[in-house]
Short mmCIF file of C-alpha atoms in Angstrom, two decimals:
data_model
loop_
_atom_site.label_atom_id
_atom_site.label_comp_id
_atom_site.label_asym_id
_atom_site.label_seq_id
_atom_site.Cartn_x
_atom_site.Cartn_y
_atom_site.Cartn_z
CA ALA C 212 4.88 -7.30 14.69
CA GLY C 213 4.67 -9.80 15.96
CA GLY C 214 5.85 -8.93 19.54
CA LEU C 215 9.12 -7.07 18.83
CA HIS C 216 9.06 -4.45 20.33
CA TRP C 217 10.08 -1.83 18.33
CA THR C 218 11.81 0.95 19.45
CA PRO C 219 11.33 4.72 17.93
CA ALA C 220 14.65 5.28 16.76
CA GLU C 221 14.21 1.69 14.67
CA ILE C 222 10.77 2.46 13.80
CA GLY C 223 11.85 6.23 12.32
CA ALA C 224 15.07 4.14 9.87
CA THR C 225 12.74 1.83 8.74
CA PHE C 226 10.25 4.65 7.59
CA ALA C 227 12.58 6.96 6.85
CA ALA C 228 15.11 3.71 4.25
CA ALA C 229 11.21 3.47 3.44
CA SER C 230 11.31 7.05 1.90
CA GLY C 231 14.39 7.40 -0.09
CA VAL C 232 14.17 3.97 -1.69
CA LEU C 233 10.19 4.76 -2.77
CA VAL C 234 12.67 8.65 -4.09
CA LEU C 235 13.71 5.84 -6.28
CA VAL C 236 11.62 3.76 -7.72
CA CYS C 237 9.01 6.57 -9.03
CA ALA C 238 12.31 8.22 -10.45
CA PHE C 239 13.82 5.60 -12.47
CA GLY C 240 11.77 2.48 -11.76
CA PHE C 241 8.50 2.99 -12.10
CA PRO C 242 7.81 5.00 -15.29
CA HIS C 243 9.06 2.23 -16.91
CA LEU C 244 6.14 0.37 -15.34
CA ILE C 245 3.47 2.52 -16.70
CA LYS C 246 4.95 2.93 -19.93
CA LYS C 247 5.01 -0.52 -20.12
CA LEU C 248 1.49 -1.33 -18.95
CA GLY C 249 -0.31 2.11 -18.35
CA VAL C 250 -0.58 3.84 -15.47
CA VAL C 251 -3.85 1.94 -14.73
CA PRO C 252 -2.52 -1.93 -15.31
CA ALA C 253 0.30 -0.79 -13.02
CA CYS C 254 -1.58 0.45 -10.13
CA VAL C 255 -3.12 -2.40 -10.00
CA ALA C 256 -0.36 -4.66 -10.66
CA CYS C 257 1.54 -2.73 -7.07
CA TRP C 258 -1.65 -2.52 -5.02
CA THR C 259 -2.75 -6.80 -5.92
CA PRO C 260 0.70 -7.59 -3.99
CA ALA C 261 0.61 -5.01 -1.27
CA ALA C 262 -2.95 -6.12 0.11
CA VAL C 263 -1.17 -9.99 -0.26
CA LEU C 264 2.12 -9.38 1.81
CA ILE C 265 1.12 -7.25 4.25
CA PRO C 266 -1.84 -9.22 6.16
CA LEU C 267 1.47 -12.23 5.44
CA LEU C 268 4.42 -9.54 6.78
CA PRO C 269 3.06 -10.32 10.69
CA ARG C 270 2.18 -14.45 10.29
CA ALA C 271 5.85 -15.28 8.46
CA VAL C 272 7.32 -12.84 11.56
CA GLN C 273 5.94 -14.30 14.03
CA LEU C 274 6.46 -17.76 12.71
CA LEU C 275 10.23 -17.67 13.04
CA LEU C 276 9.42 -16.21 16.96
CA ASP C 277 7.67 -18.94 17.71
CA ARG C 278 10.33 -21.56 15.82
CA GLY C 279 13.06 -19.78 18.49
CA TRP C 280 15.09 -17.62 16.11
CA SER C 281 16.17 -14.38 18.20
CA ARG C 282 14.32 -10.82 16.65
CA TYR C 283 18.11 -9.55 16.14
CA SER C 284 18.30 -12.76 14.06
CA GLY C 285 19.03 -12.22 10.04
CA ALA C 286 16.04 -14.10 9.17
CA VAL C 287 13.92 -11.80 11.52
CA VAL C 288 15.25 -8.61 10.58
CA ALA C 289 15.05 -9.93 7.67
CA THR C 290 11.76 -10.85 6.88
CA ASN C 291 10.37 -7.83 8.83
CA TYR C 292 12.77 -4.85 6.99
CA VAL C 293 12.12 -6.65 2.88
CA GLY C 294 8.91 -6.98 4.18
CA GLN C 295 8.30 -3.06 5.36
CA LEU C 296 9.94 -2.05 2.51
CA GLY C 297 8.36 -3.91 -0.35
CA PHE C 298 5.55 -3.26 0.42
CA SER C 299 6.23 -0.04 1.28
CA GLN C 300 6.68 0.86 -2.60
CA LEU C 301 4.15 -0.99 -3.33
CA LEU C 302 1.57 1.12 -1.41
CA GLY C 303 3.94 4.20 -2.90
CA THR C 304 4.08 4.01 -6.43
CA GLY C 305 0.45 3.08 -6.07
CA PHE C 306 -0.33 6.39 -4.78
CA VAL C 307 1.63 8.35 -7.31
CA ALA C 308 -0.30 6.24 -9.93
CA VAL C 309 -3.98 7.15 -8.30
CA GLN C 310 -2.42 10.62 -8.55
CA LEU C 311 -1.56 10.16 -12.18
CA ILE C 312 -4.63 8.66 -13.55
CA VAL C 313 -7.61 11.70 -11.53
CA LEU C 314 -4.61 14.39 -13.70
CA ASP C 315 -4.83 12.80 -16.14
CA PHE C 316 -8.82 12.98 -15.80
CA ALA C 317 -9.21 16.48 -15.24
CA GLN C 318 -6.24 17.61 -17.33
CA GLY C 319 -9.11 16.05 -20.17
CA GLN C 320 -11.81 18.12 -19.36
CA PRO C 321 -13.18 21.98 -19.75
CA GLY C 322 -11.70 24.09 -17.18
CA ALA C 323 -9.21 21.55 -17.20
CA ASP C 324 -6.72 24.55 -15.09
CA THR C 325 -9.31 25.46 -12.04
CA LEU C 326 -9.70 21.23 -12.15
CA MET C 327 -6.46 20.29 -11.91
CA ALA C 328 -5.96 22.36 -9.07
CA THR C 329 -9.09 21.70 -7.75
CA ALA C 330 -7.97 17.77 -8.00
CA THR C 331 -4.47 18.22 -6.75
CA GLY C 332 -6.03 19.81 -3.37
CA TRP C 333 -8.85 16.98 -2.47
CA LEU C 334 -5.34 14.44 -3.31
CA THR C 335 -3.36 16.55 -1.00
CA MET C 336 -6.34 16.75 2.33
CA ALA C 337 -7.33 12.65 1.52
CA GLN C 338 -3.61 12.19 1.95
CA GLY C 339 -3.66 13.58 5.04
CA ALA C 340 -6.20 12.53 6.64
CA GLY C 341 -5.16 9.56 5.64
CA VAL C 342 -1.88 10.34 8.30
CA GLY C 343 -3.55 11.72 10.62
CA PHE C 344 -6.82 9.37 11.14
CA ALA C 345 -4.06 6.19 10.41
CA PRO C 346 -2.42 5.65 13.38
CA LEU C 347 -6.03 6.14 15.76
CA VAL C 348 -7.65 3.87 13.31
CA MET C 349 -5.17 0.83 13.24
CA GLY C 350 -4.59 1.73 16.68
CA SER C 351 -7.21 0.76 17.82
CA LEU C 352 -7.83 -2.58 15.19
CA ALA C 353 -4.09 -3.46 16.85
CA THR C 354 -6.03 -3.45 20.97
CA LEU C 355 -8.89 -5.09 19.98
CA GLY C 356 -7.13 -8.15 17.85
CA GLN C 357 -5.00 -8.72 20.99
CA GLU C 358 -7.51 -8.44 23.88
CA ALA C 359 -9.85 -10.94 21.41
CA GLU C 360 -6.06 -12.63 20.63
CA ALA C 361 -5.73 -12.68 24.79
CA SER C 362 -9.36 -14.00 25.30
CA GLY C 363 -9.14 -16.60 23.80
CA SER C 364 -10.21 -15.70 19.46
CA LYS C 365 -9.86 -17.85 16.80
CA LEU C 366 -10.96 -15.25 14.65
CA LEU C 367 -9.24 -11.96 15.80
CA SER C 368 -5.78 -11.76 16.47
CA ARG C 369 -2.98 -8.70 16.84
CA ASN C 370 -3.38 -9.67 13.03
CA LEU C 371 -5.80 -8.00 12.73
CA PRO C 372 -5.01 -4.04 11.00
CA PHE C 373 -3.04 -5.93 8.65
CA ASP C 374 -6.00 -8.34 7.62
CA VAL C 375 -7.81 -5.23 7.64
CA LEU C 376 -5.66 -3.05 5.64
CA GLY C 377 -5.65 -5.29 3.17
CA ALA C 378 -9.05 -5.98 2.60
CA ALA C 379 -8.95 -2.40 2.20
CA ILE C 380 -7.15 -2.29 -0.51
CA LEU C 381 -8.95 -4.76 -2.21
CA MET C 382 -12.23 -2.67 -1.62
CA PHE C 383 -10.99 0.45 -1.95
CA CYS C 384 -7.72 1.08 -4.23
CA ILE C 385 -7.68 -2.10 -6.80
CA ALA C 386 -12.20 -2.99 -7.34
CA PRO C 387 -13.07 0.66 -8.25
CA LEU C 388 -10.15 1.00 -10.84
CA LEU C 389 -11.37 -2.63 -12.21
CA LEU C 390 -14.42 -1.45 -12.59
CA LEU C 391 -12.91 2.27 -14.52
CA PRO C 392 -15.62 2.57 -17.86
CA ALA C 393 -13.05 1.77 -20.89
CA ASP C 394 -12.86 5.75 -21.90
CA ALA C 395 -12.68 7.01 -19.00
CA VAL C 396 -8.03 6.83 -18.58
CA PRO C 397 -6.37 7.41 -21.76
CA ASP C 398 -3.78 4.17 -20.96
CA LEU C 399 -7.32 1.79 -20.04
CA ARG C 400 -8.47 3.16 -24.57
CA SER C 401 -5.89 2.80 -26.43
CA ALA C 402 -5.10 -1.04 -24.88
CA ARG C 403 -8.51 -2.39 -25.30
CA ALA C 404 -8.88 -0.57 -28.73
CA GLN C 405 -5.37 -2.05 -29.77
CA ALA C 406 -6.12 -5.70 -27.97
CA GLY C 407 -9.88 -5.78 -30.63
CA LYS C 408 -7.33 -4.83 -33.33
#
């Protein structure tokens, strides 16, 4: 983002760092958030700042570069890495919460064993499809945004893939969770019951 011209080694190091931190967050931090808020509210709490942070990150980096900061300066490196590590954890824990929601729901249904295996399979397939199609879709959006920016567009820019991703999180991840009926997930039902007392 922001014309940093990252090398494959730098990109790989970012993925490795984000994955390592996510393991620690899921093992030690996220369970406490779920116990305090419940699965669905915890998921929304993770994805909402991610939906805002993702479109802001490339703009923040570009702003620093436009003001004369070197791509190797502490400010640019810190903004880039802290931002990427931050939304990687928020998205990762959000997806863990979705798995918990789906498996929780399947566990309470007739034929739970078979249904849980099927649900796990569908979740894995969906994640694989996302990983497979994301580079194609995001790369196409990046090309479209850069070409539009070069032609003088005031609406589209190189930030287009980040904007689309933020909007997709709001529409397809957060909104459906907020529309869940009260009895769809146990922690929602109990939270509302306690609030009504």
